[in-house]
Short mmCIF file of C-alpha atoms and ligand atoms in Angstrom, two decimals:
data_model
loop_
_atom_site.label_atom_id
_atom_site.label_comp_id
_atom_site.label_asym_id
_atom_site.label_seq_id
_atom_site.Cartn_x
_atom_site.Cartn_y
_atom_site.Cartn_z
CA MET A 1 32.93 27.25 9.31
CA THR A 2 33.88 25.24 11.72
CA ALA A 3 33.06 21.49 11.57
CA LYS A 4 29.75 20.71 13.97
CA LYS A 5 31.75 18.45 17.26
CA THR A 6 30.27 15.88 18.61
CA LEU A 7 31.34 13.79 21.94
CA ILE A 8 30.17 10.80 22.81
CA LYS A 9 30.45 10.10 26.94
CA GLY A 10 30.38 7.19 29.06
CA GLY A 11 30.42 4.37 26.62
CA ARG A 12 32.26 1.06 26.51
CA ILE A 13 34.48 1.14 23.17
CA VAL A 14 35.59 -2.00 22.07
CA THR A 15 37.74 -2.74 18.49
CA ALA A 16 38.92 -6.15 17.55
CA VAL A 17 41.73 -5.10 20.03
CA ASP A 18 40.75 -3.17 22.74
CA ASP A 19 37.91 -3.00 25.42
CA TYR A 20 37.81 -0.11 27.91
CA HIS A 21 35.55 3.14 29.23
CA ALA A 22 36.65 6.41 27.45
CA ASP A 23 34.97 9.30 25.86
CA ILE A 24 35.22 10.35 21.64
CA LEU A 25 35.29 13.66 20.55
CA ILE A 26 33.95 13.78 16.22
CA GLU A 27 35.20 16.64 14.38
CA GLY A 28 33.32 16.80 10.88
CA GLU A 29 33.91 13.26 9.28
CA GLN A 30 36.43 11.95 11.90
CA ILE A 31 37.77 11.03 15.40
CA THR A 32 39.79 13.31 16.46
CA LEU A 33 39.90 13.06 20.05
CA ILE A 34 39.98 10.21 22.98
CA GLY A 35 40.04 10.42 26.36
CA LYS A 36 38.95 9.68 29.87
CA GLU A 37 36.15 12.47 30.79
CA LEU A 38 36.32 14.95 28.28
CA ASP A 39 34.53 18.23 28.68
CA GLN A 40 31.91 19.19 26.37
CA ALA A 41 32.52 22.79 27.26
CA GLN A 42 36.16 22.79 27.03
CA LEU A 43 35.94 21.01 23.99
CA GLN A 44 32.67 23.09 22.53
CA ALA A 45 31.21 20.59 21.62
CA ASP A 46 27.59 21.43 19.90
CA LYS A 47 25.78 17.73 20.66
CA VAL A 48 26.68 15.39 23.33
CA ILE A 49 25.72 11.68 22.81
CA ASP A 50 25.29 9.45 26.22
CA ALA A 51 26.96 6.14 25.69
CA LYS A 52 26.58 5.18 29.36
CA GLY A 53 25.68 1.09 29.48
CA LYS A 54 26.22 1.00 25.73
CA LEU A 55 29.33 -0.36 23.61
CA VAL A 56 30.82 1.81 20.87
CA ILE A 57 31.84 -0.36 18.12
CA PRO A 58 32.51 0.23 14.87
CA GLY A 59 30.47 0.44 12.10
CA GLY A 60 29.48 -3.11 10.72
CA ILE A 61 31.25 -3.83 6.91
CA ASP A 62 29.07 -6.17 5.23
CA ALA A 63 31.06 -7.20 2.67
CA HIS A 64 29.00 -8.71 0.59
CA THR A 65 25.54 -7.53 -0.18
CA HIS A 66 23.44 -7.37 -4.38
CA MET A 67 21.48 -4.53 -4.63
CA ASP A 68 19.07 -4.10 -7.52
CA MET A 69 21.04 -6.84 -8.75
CA PRO A 70 19.26 -8.17 -12.16
CA PHE A 71 19.35 -12.12 -11.63
CA GLY A 72 17.09 -14.96 -12.12
CA GLY A 73 14.93 -13.29 -14.54
CA THR A 74 14.53 -10.07 -11.47
CA THR A 75 15.78 -8.40 -9.76
CA SER A 76 16.55 -8.36 -6.29
CA ALA A 77 13.96 -6.23 -4.65
CA ASP A 78 16.14 -3.81 -2.51
CA ASP A 79 17.79 -0.76 -4.18
CA PHE A 80 20.72 0.89 -2.82
CA GLU A 81 18.17 3.18 -0.84
CA THR A 82 16.16 0.89 0.88
CA GLY A 83 19.01 -1.53 1.05
CA THR A 84 21.21 0.77 2.67
CA ARG A 85 19.14 2.09 4.75
CA ALA A 86 18.02 -0.81 6.70
CA ALA A 87 21.62 -1.71 6.51
CA ALA A 88 22.30 0.72 8.59
CA PHE A 89 19.71 0.47 10.81
CA GLY A 90 20.94 -2.89 11.94
CA GLY A 91 24.48 -0.94 12.35
CA THR A 92 26.21 -1.46 9.28
CA THR A 93 27.63 1.83 7.80
CA THR A 94 29.18 0.45 4.87
CA ILE A 95 28.85 -2.25 2.48
CA VAL A 96 30.49 -3.33 -0.64
CA ASP A 97 28.06 -4.35 -3.12
CA PHE A 98 29.35 -6.55 -6.56
CA ALA A 99 29.28 -4.81 -10.33
CA ILE A 100 28.99 -7.70 -12.75
CA GLN A 101 30.29 -6.94 -15.62
CA THR A 102 28.34 -8.37 -18.84
CA LYS A 103 29.93 -11.03 -20.91
CA GLY A 104 31.48 -9.89 -23.94
CA ASP A 105 31.52 -6.19 -22.53
CA SER A 106 33.84 -3.95 -20.65
CA VAL A 107 34.35 -3.96 -16.89
CA PHE A 108 33.79 -0.21 -17.01
CA ASN A 109 30.41 -0.06 -18.43
CA ALA A 110 30.03 -2.11 -15.29
CA LEU A 111 30.86 -0.15 -12.96
CA ASP A 112 29.38 3.12 -14.62
CA THR A 113 26.12 1.21 -14.59
CA TRP A 114 26.56 0.57 -10.35
CA HIS A 115 27.75 3.31 -10.01
CA ALA A 116 24.96 5.40 -11.45
CA LYS A 117 22.47 3.04 -9.36
CA ALA A 118 24.70 4.19 -6.55
CA GLN A 119 24.89 7.43 -6.48
CA GLY A 120 21.93 9.86 -4.90
CA LYS A 121 20.51 6.58 -3.29
CA ALA A 122 23.08 4.72 -0.82
CA CYS A 123 22.11 6.60 3.62
CA ILE A 124 25.51 4.69 3.81
CA ASP A 125 29.05 4.21 2.73
CA TYR A 126 29.89 1.61 -0.06
CA GLY A 127 32.40 0.01 -2.61
CA PHE A 128 32.12 -2.27 -5.64
CA HIS A 129 33.93 -5.67 -5.67
CA MET A 130 33.83 -6.35 -9.40
CA ILE A 131 32.31 -9.48 -10.98
CA VAL A 132 34.34 -11.03 -13.57
CA THR A 133 32.45 -12.82 -16.29
CA ASP A 134 34.81 -12.68 -18.99
CA MET A 135 38.91 -11.76 -19.62
CA PRO A 136 40.63 -11.93 -21.99
CA ARG A 137 43.98 -11.83 -22.10
CA GLU A 138 44.03 -8.88 -23.97
CA ASN A 139 42.08 -6.83 -21.47
CA THR A 140 43.68 -8.02 -18.27
CA LYS A 141 45.43 -4.43 -18.24
CA ASP A 142 41.31 -3.34 -16.99
CA LEU A 143 41.97 -4.99 -13.76
CA ILE A 144 45.07 -3.12 -13.41
CA LYS A 145 43.32 0.43 -14.23
CA LEU A 146 40.66 -0.94 -11.70
CA ILE A 147 42.77 -1.15 -8.88
CA ASP A 148 44.94 1.77 -9.17
CA LYS A 149 42.91 4.42 -10.84
CA GLU A 150 38.74 2.83 -9.80
CA GLY A 151 39.91 1.58 -5.82
CA ILE A 152 38.17 -1.67 -7.27
CA SER A 153 40.87 -4.11 -5.36
CA SER A 154 38.81 -7.14 -5.55
CA PHE A 155 36.91 -9.40 -8.24
CA LYS A 156 34.82 -12.32 -7.59
CA LEU A 157 34.40 -15.04 -9.81
CA PHE A 158 32.07 -18.13 -10.15
CA MET A 159 33.14 -21.62 -10.44
CA ALA A 160 28.86 -21.77 -10.45
CA TYR A 161 25.52 -20.74 -12.20
CA PRO A 162 26.94 -22.33 -15.93
CA GLY A 163 26.07 -19.99 -19.12
CA VAL A 164 25.03 -17.24 -16.60
CA LEU A 165 28.25 -16.27 -14.33
CA LEU A 166 30.67 -19.50 -14.52
CA SER A 167 34.11 -18.60 -15.31
CA ASP A 168 36.46 -21.66 -17.12
CA ASP A 169 39.75 -22.11 -15.04
CA ALA A 170 41.81 -19.96 -17.26
CA THR A 171 40.32 -16.82 -16.93
CA ILE A 172 40.12 -17.70 -12.86
CA TYR A 173 44.12 -18.19 -13.32
CA ARG A 174 44.65 -15.64 -15.19
CA THR A 175 42.49 -13.08 -13.56
CA MET A 176 44.17 -14.66 -10.02
CA LYS A 177 47.53 -13.62 -11.75
CA VAL A 178 46.93 -10.52 -12.73
CA SER A 179 45.80 -9.15 -9.44
CA GLY A 180 47.42 -10.98 -7.37
CA GLU A 181 50.26 -8.64 -9.33
CA ASN A 182 49.03 -6.05 -8.41
CA GLY A 183 47.78 -5.96 -5.09
CA GLY A 184 44.29 -7.30 -5.87
CA LEU A 185 41.63 -9.68 -4.44
CA VAL A 186 39.63 -12.86 -5.78
CA CYS A 187 36.63 -13.58 -4.99
CA MET A 188 35.68 -16.81 -4.90
CA HIS A 189 32.23 -18.41 -5.75
CA ALA A 190 33.49 -21.89 -5.01
CA GLU A 191 30.46 -24.90 -6.10
CA ASN A 192 31.25 -27.04 -8.87
CA GLY A 193 28.38 -25.44 -11.16
CA ILE A 194 28.91 -28.05 -14.55
CA VAL A 195 28.05 -30.87 -12.17
CA ILE A 196 25.14 -29.65 -9.77
CA ASN A 197 23.97 -28.89 -13.28
CA GLU A 198 23.85 -33.03 -14.14
CA ILE A 199 22.47 -33.60 -10.95
CA ILE A 200 19.78 -30.98 -11.43
CA GLN A 201 19.39 -32.56 -15.15
CA ASP A 202 18.81 -35.65 -13.30
CA PHE A 203 16.24 -34.76 -10.68
CA LEU A 204 13.73 -33.10 -12.75
CA GLU A 205 13.75 -35.65 -15.42
CA LYS A 206 12.67 -38.06 -12.20
CA GLY A 207 9.92 -34.87 -11.51
CA HIS A 208 11.25 -33.27 -8.81
CA THR A 209 10.50 -29.70 -8.84
CA ALA A 210 10.27 -28.73 -5.32
CA PRO A 211 11.96 -26.30 -3.66
CA LYS A 212 14.01 -28.74 -0.93
CA PHE A 213 15.15 -30.24 -4.47
CA HIS A 214 17.86 -26.77 -4.55
CA ALA A 215 19.88 -27.91 -1.55
CA ILE A 216 19.25 -31.89 -2.65
CA THR A 217 21.24 -30.73 -6.16
CA ARG A 218 24.02 -28.98 -4.66
CA PRO A 219 25.71 -31.24 -2.10
CA THR A 220 28.22 -30.07 0.02
CA LYS A 221 31.09 -31.95 -1.97
CA ALA A 222 30.36 -29.60 -5.52
CA GLU A 223 31.42 -26.90 -2.82
CA GLN A 224 34.69 -28.51 -0.83
CA GLU A 225 35.40 -29.11 -4.84
CA GLY A 226 35.18 -25.46 -5.93
CA VAL A 227 37.33 -24.24 -2.70
CA ASN A 228 40.05 -27.08 -3.44
CA ARG A 229 40.38 -25.78 -7.52
CA ALA A 230 40.27 -22.68 -6.10
CA ILE A 231 42.91 -22.82 -3.61
CA ALA A 232 45.11 -25.14 -5.76
CA LEU A 233 44.67 -22.55 -8.97
CA SER A 234 45.58 -19.10 -6.31
CA GLU A 235 48.53 -21.31 -5.54
CA MET A 236 50.03 -21.41 -9.26
CA ALA A 237 48.97 -18.07 -9.69
CA GLU A 238 50.85 -16.97 -6.44
CA SER A 239 47.96 -14.78 -5.64
CA PRO A 240 45.53 -14.84 -2.47
CA VAL A 241 42.18 -15.89 -2.24
CA TYR A 242 38.98 -15.37 -0.85
CA ILE A 243 36.26 -17.62 -0.62
CA VAL A 244 33.00 -16.63 -0.10
CA HIS A 245 29.32 -17.50 1.42
CA LEU A 246 31.48 -20.91 2.89
CA SER A 247 28.56 -22.76 3.92
CA CYS A 248 29.89 -26.15 4.79
CA ASN A 249 32.85 -28.39 7.26
CA ASP A 250 33.51 -30.02 3.97
CA ALA A 251 34.41 -27.01 2.25
CA LEU A 252 35.74 -25.61 5.65
CA GLN A 253 38.64 -28.46 6.19
CA ARG A 254 39.96 -27.23 2.59
CA VAL A 255 40.49 -24.15 3.81
CA GLN A 256 41.69 -24.75 7.43
CA GLU A 257 44.32 -27.25 5.06
CA ALA A 258 45.65 -24.10 3.11
CA ARG A 259 45.91 -22.27 6.32
CA ASP A 260 48.03 -24.35 8.06
CA ALA A 261 49.94 -25.04 5.03
CA GLY A 262 50.79 -20.85 5.50
CA LEU A 263 49.00 -20.50 2.40
CA PRO A 264 46.90 -17.01 1.92
CA ALA A 265 43.38 -18.88 1.79
CA TYR A 266 40.78 -15.69 3.56
CA ALA A 267 36.90 -17.06 3.90
CA GLU A 268 33.59 -15.92 4.66
CA THR A 269 31.21 -16.99 6.19
CA CYS A 270 27.00 -15.58 6.65
CA PRO A 271 24.27 -15.74 8.58
CA GLN A 272 22.44 -18.45 7.05
CA TYR A 273 24.59 -20.89 7.38
CA LEU A 274 25.31 -19.90 11.17
CA PHE A 275 22.06 -19.93 12.21
CA LEU A 276 19.40 -21.58 9.82
CA ASP A 277 19.89 -25.24 7.87
CA ASP A 278 18.14 -27.57 5.26
CA SER A 279 15.19 -28.67 7.37
CA TYR A 280 13.72 -25.61 6.33
CA TYR A 281 13.17 -26.60 2.80
CA GLU A 282 10.22 -28.66 4.72
CA GLY A 283 8.54 -25.97 5.22
CA PRO A 284 4.40 -26.51 3.94
CA GLY A 285 3.84 -25.82 0.74
CA PHE A 286 6.42 -23.29 -1.32
CA GLU A 287 8.19 -21.88 2.07
CA GLY A 288 11.15 -23.78 1.26
CA ALA A 289 11.28 -20.79 -1.59
CA LYS A 290 12.49 -18.39 1.13
CA TYR A 291 15.81 -20.15 1.28
CA VAL A 292 16.38 -20.71 -1.92
CA MET A 293 20.24 -19.39 -1.57
CA THR A 294 23.05 -20.57 -2.97
CA PRO A 295 25.26 -22.26 -1.84
CA ALA A 296 22.05 -24.13 -0.07
CA LEU A 297 21.51 -24.10 3.82
CA ARG A 298 23.28 -27.06 5.12
CA ASN A 299 22.68 -29.67 7.77
CA LYS A 300 22.56 -28.37 11.22
CA SER A 301 25.62 -30.54 12.23
CA ASN A 302 28.15 -27.91 9.79
CA GLN A 303 27.10 -24.82 12.45
CA GLU A 304 28.92 -25.52 15.15
CA LYS A 305 32.18 -26.39 12.74
CA LEU A 306 31.67 -22.97 11.20
CA TRP A 307 31.54 -21.45 14.84
CA SER A 308 34.55 -23.05 15.41
CA GLY A 309 36.63 -22.14 11.96
CA LEU A 310 35.58 -18.00 12.93
CA LYS A 311 37.39 -18.88 16.22
CA MET A 312 40.17 -20.50 14.63
CA ASN A 313 41.15 -17.31 12.28
CA ASP A 314 40.54 -19.61 9.57
CA LEU A 315 37.37 -17.99 8.33
CA GLN A 316 38.03 -14.20 9.25
CA VAL A 317 34.83 -12.55 8.27
CA ILE A 318 30.91 -12.61 8.54
CA SER A 319 28.89 -11.08 5.18
CA THR A 320 25.46 -11.44 4.26
CA ASP A 321 25.08 -11.97 0.95
CA HIS A 322 22.45 -9.74 0.60
CA CYS A 323 19.66 -10.69 -2.27
CA PRO A 324 16.73 -10.51 -1.30
CA PHE A 325 13.52 -11.62 -3.38
CA CYS A 326 9.81 -10.75 -2.55
CA PHE A 327 8.44 -14.04 -1.69
CA LYS A 328 5.16 -13.03 -4.08
CA ASP A 329 5.93 -12.70 -7.61
CA GLN A 330 9.83 -13.25 -7.19
CA LYS A 331 10.24 -16.23 -5.77
CA GLU A 332 7.26 -17.54 -7.27
CA LEU A 333 8.35 -17.42 -10.12
CA GLY A 334 10.19 -20.61 -9.75
CA ILE A 335 6.57 -22.71 -8.11
CA ASP A 336 6.65 -25.58 -10.95
CA ASP A 337 10.23 -25.39 -10.77
CA PHE A 338 12.76 -24.91 -7.91
CA THR A 339 15.98 -24.13 -10.95
CA LYS A 340 13.66 -21.06 -11.74
CA ILE A 341 13.54 -19.81 -7.89
CA PRO A 342 15.54 -16.69 -7.72
CA ASN A 343 18.88 -17.70 -5.23
CA GLY A 344 19.19 -15.56 -2.82
CA GLY A 345 17.51 -14.15 0.54
CA PRO A 346 17.84 -11.04 2.91
CA GLY A 347 19.70 -10.47 5.85
CA VAL A 348 22.10 -6.52 5.86
CA GLU A 349 19.32 -5.76 8.08
CA ASN A 350 20.15 -8.38 11.25
CA ARG A 351 23.68 -9.46 10.69
CA MET A 352 25.07 -7.75 13.90
CA SER A 353 22.33 -9.14 15.96
CA LEU A 354 22.09 -12.04 14.91
CA VAL A 355 25.54 -12.55 15.09
CA PHE A 356 26.25 -10.95 18.37
CA ASN A 357 23.09 -12.72 20.00
CA GLY A 358 24.72 -16.11 18.94
CA GLY A 359 28.50 -15.46 19.11
CA VAL A 360 28.66 -13.30 22.09
CA VAL A 361 25.67 -13.78 24.52
CA GLN A 362 25.87 -17.55 23.14
CA LYS A 363 29.22 -17.25 24.21
CA ARG A 364 30.48 -18.74 21.31
CA ILE A 365 32.96 -15.61 20.60
CA SER A 366 34.21 -12.49 22.80
CA LEU A 367 33.34 -9.19 22.06
CA ASN A 368 36.73 -8.42 20.49
CA LYS A 369 36.06 -10.84 17.75
CA PHE A 370 32.43 -9.71 17.46
CA VAL A 371 33.60 -6.68 16.19
CA GLU A 372 36.65 -8.12 14.30
CA ILE A 373 34.43 -10.59 12.13
CA THR A 374 31.73 -8.30 11.66
CA SER A 375 34.02 -5.50 11.08
CA THR A 376 38.08 -4.76 11.13
CA ASN A 377 38.43 -8.08 9.17
CA PRO A 378 36.01 -6.60 5.83
CA ALA A 379 38.27 -3.26 6.34
CA ARG A 380 41.13 -5.09 6.25
CA ILE A 381 40.78 -7.47 4.06
CA PHE A 382 39.19 -5.16 1.14
CA GLY A 383 41.38 -2.17 1.43
CA LEU A 384 39.40 0.24 4.11
CA PHE A 385 41.35 0.42 7.15
CA PRO A 386 41.90 2.07 8.80
CA LYS A 387 40.00 4.69 7.50
CA LYS A 388 37.26 2.22 8.49
CA GLY A 389 36.83 -0.99 10.73
CA THR A 390 37.93 0.14 13.92
CA ILE A 391 38.02 3.22 16.15
CA ALA A 392 41.09 5.33 16.49
CA VAL A 393 41.97 9.19 16.11
CA GLY A 394 41.61 9.94 12.67
CA SER A 395 39.52 7.09 11.51
CA ASP A 396 35.56 7.82 9.70
CA ALA A 397 33.42 8.25 12.71
CA ASP A 398 31.58 5.53 11.86
CA ILE A 399 30.26 4.75 15.29
CA VAL A 400 27.30 2.32 16.52
CA ILE A 401 26.21 3.06 19.93
CA PHE A 402 25.26 -0.61 20.56
CA ASN A 403 22.73 -1.64 23.50
CA PRO A 404 23.80 -5.26 24.51
CA ASP A 405 20.83 -5.78 26.58
CA LYS A 406 18.11 -4.81 24.10
CA LYS A 407 16.08 -7.98 23.31
CA PHE A 408 13.91 -8.22 20.30
CA THR A 409 12.40 -10.07 18.19
CA ILE A 410 13.17 -10.52 14.38
CA SER A 411 10.36 -9.84 11.84
CA ALA A 412 9.27 -8.67 8.81
CA LYS A 413 6.70 -6.55 10.23
CA ASN A 414 9.23 -4.69 11.62
CA HIS A 415 12.32 -4.66 9.41
CA HIS A 416 13.05 -1.72 6.92
CA MET A 417 14.69 -4.17 3.96
CA ARG A 418 12.20 -4.40 1.00
CA VAL A 419 11.01 -7.25 1.31
CA ASP A 420 7.88 -9.15 2.29
CA TYR A 421 9.55 -12.31 4.81
CA ASN A 422 12.37 -12.71 6.88
CA CYS A 423 14.54 -15.16 7.12
CA TYR A 424 15.13 -15.26 10.33
CA GLU A 425 11.25 -14.80 11.38
CA GLY A 426 10.82 -14.78 15.19
CA PHE A 427 13.98 -15.26 15.94
CA ASP A 428 14.20 -13.71 19.88
CA VAL A 429 17.85 -11.98 19.88
CA GLN A 430 19.43 -9.49 22.64
CA GLY A 431 21.44 -6.40 21.21
CA ALA A 432 20.72 -4.37 19.16
CA ALA A 433 22.30 -0.88 16.95
CA GLU A 434 20.87 1.89 18.91
CA THR A 435 22.47 5.12 17.14
CA VAL A 436 24.41 4.92 14.14
CA MET A 437 27.08 7.27 12.92
CA SER A 438 27.91 7.95 9.58
CA ARG A 439 31.07 9.80 9.18
CA GLY A 440 29.87 11.76 12.10
CA GLN A 441 26.69 12.39 11.27
CA VAL A 442 24.05 10.46 12.85
CA ILE A 443 21.74 8.96 10.46
CA ILE A 444 20.29 6.77 12.75
CA GLU A 445 18.39 7.22 15.61
CA ASP A 446 15.85 6.66 18.44
CA GLY A 447 14.30 4.04 15.78
CA GLN A 448 14.49 6.57 13.37
CA HIS A 449 16.68 6.91 9.85
CA VAL A 450 17.48 10.91 10.23
CA GLY A 451 19.80 11.05 8.12
CA LYS A 452 20.18 11.95 3.95
CA VAL A 453 18.98 9.60 1.26
CA GLY A 454 22.13 10.03 -0.80
CA TYR A 455 24.30 10.74 1.65
CA GLY A 456 26.79 7.94 1.66
CA SER A 457 29.86 8.31 -1.01
CA TYR A 458 31.43 6.14 -2.88
CA GLN A 459 34.45 4.17 -1.25
CA LYS A 460 37.68 3.29 -3.53
CA ARG A 461 38.96 0.95 -1.53
CA SER A 462 43.06 0.24 -1.88
CA THR A 463 45.01 -2.58 -1.95
CA VAL A 464 46.42 -4.83 0.83
CA ASN A 465 49.46 -7.13 1.35
CA LEU A 466 47.30 -10.32 2.04
CA LYS A 467 50.00 -12.63 0.84
CA MET A 468 51.89 -12.67 4.03
CA GLY A 469 51.81 -10.47 7.46
CA THR A 470 48.63 -9.18 7.72
CA PRO A 471 46.97 -9.62 11.01
CA THR A 472 44.24 -12.00 9.48
CA SER A 473 46.69 -14.29 8.22
CA CYS A 474 48.18 -15.14 11.50
CA LYS A 475 47.03 -18.29 13.88
CA PRO A 476 45.70 -17.95 17.15
CA GLU A 477 48.08 -19.75 19.05
CA SER A 478 45.02 -22.35 20.08
CA ALA A 479 45.21 -23.69 16.26
CA LEU A 480 48.24 -24.96 17.36
CA VAL A 481 46.54 -27.71 19.24
CA ARG A 482 43.63 -28.24 16.65
O1 LIG B 1 22.02 -17.30 -3.88
C1 LIG B 1 22.64 -16.28 -3.92
N1 LIG B 1 23.69 -16.40 -2.92
N2 LIG B 1 22.38 -15.21 -4.19
C2 LIG B 1 23.40 -13.61 -4.81
C3 LIG B 1 24.46 -14.28 -6.00
C4 LIG B 1 25.26 -14.98 -5.48
O2 LIG B 1 25.87 -16.34 -5.92
O3 LIG B 1 26.18 -14.67 -4.29
ZN1 LIG B 2 28.19 -16.43 -5.09
ZN1 LIG B 3 25.92 -13.08 -3.80
#
């Protein structure tokens, strides 16, 4: 049987580096031809998608999600079916989620558990980072096996959440060293959780239990110290490091200094730190709990600094840290004590539109940069490029027909995430995914999910030499005059 052929006609193809009008032929799962005025009859295409007036961009890659994650005494509200379907509606065609090693248990058991969670449920492609909680010297060969055999080339470690996920510096250093020697990357939750816990105790003893104390007890300096230490440890281990969910200028400055010194330090930020701020904790009643996430929302003055970090390539990625908990019943676990509010918020569905609107429409970043930080860089950094993250002959046909003019209002009333609120409720945005293809199959069309549950396939990720010479390690020329 010959592979199904789809022709996308008349669109404006935008990648991290290109911007031109052309047609795309897809055969089976991949792009096989890009050219001007491709002819349906001549190419015997079964289906034509009219993309006139639309952007044709590589599917979004969200490199930081937590579907079906046990955390904070409950489990994140989206599983791999509901979360990946919602992601697809928003124009994201690949996620990299996290398998979690239980302390004392093998990383391979963790991987089996997460494969079982995703298998048969995911609507888009997915990979896993491994959350390492425990890595004695005799087990470091497991990291190498994960990299070489299982397609897990990145590991998240925590300086936060003492007694739950926190790793000591020896474990972090050891994991960095072994992963760095073998082409892996350590992703760091960089916040000094030990000191944060002391601050929390001080506030609880004074009877401060409301959601806003989540932010007050997690100062930006705790994140700055974490980032500083993560970079120093990675320098000692001679390995690259990737700071996850960077939220503030104090932390960003440390990444900038490291990159200016030529160190292989990388970082992501998230929409919540670009569009929300700590005033959201002042909402009536228990409303502030909706924004209890870690790091906490920061003072608004940080937002333009983060945008400038993206522009200058000190931040390379925007991912969501999608970790939704329903306000009712889940966030309410902490109604009498902010430390019992499960940490995390939803966002996987809204990332592309929020970043397009706040970035491109509001003229903070170019269209190419939009594609770079939402798709190409996550693919490059996490070993998915050029299979994913671009529009090129031979790449997977993960393609979004994006309407740059479409305006809509974000709301829990119309979102597809399985959570009873939206952090961006009432935000008017311009720019939306209209038709979404995953490996050549249309999965979103006319506002409907037309793909199959379970269609998403596990992506073994390759290693990337992030130590030097990758496009993501280059500074733009304008950075020289910072
Ligand atoms: O609040 C958050 N970020 N929850 C998810 C876990 C993490 O630290 O990424
Ligand atoms: Zn984290
Ligand atoms: Zn996270």
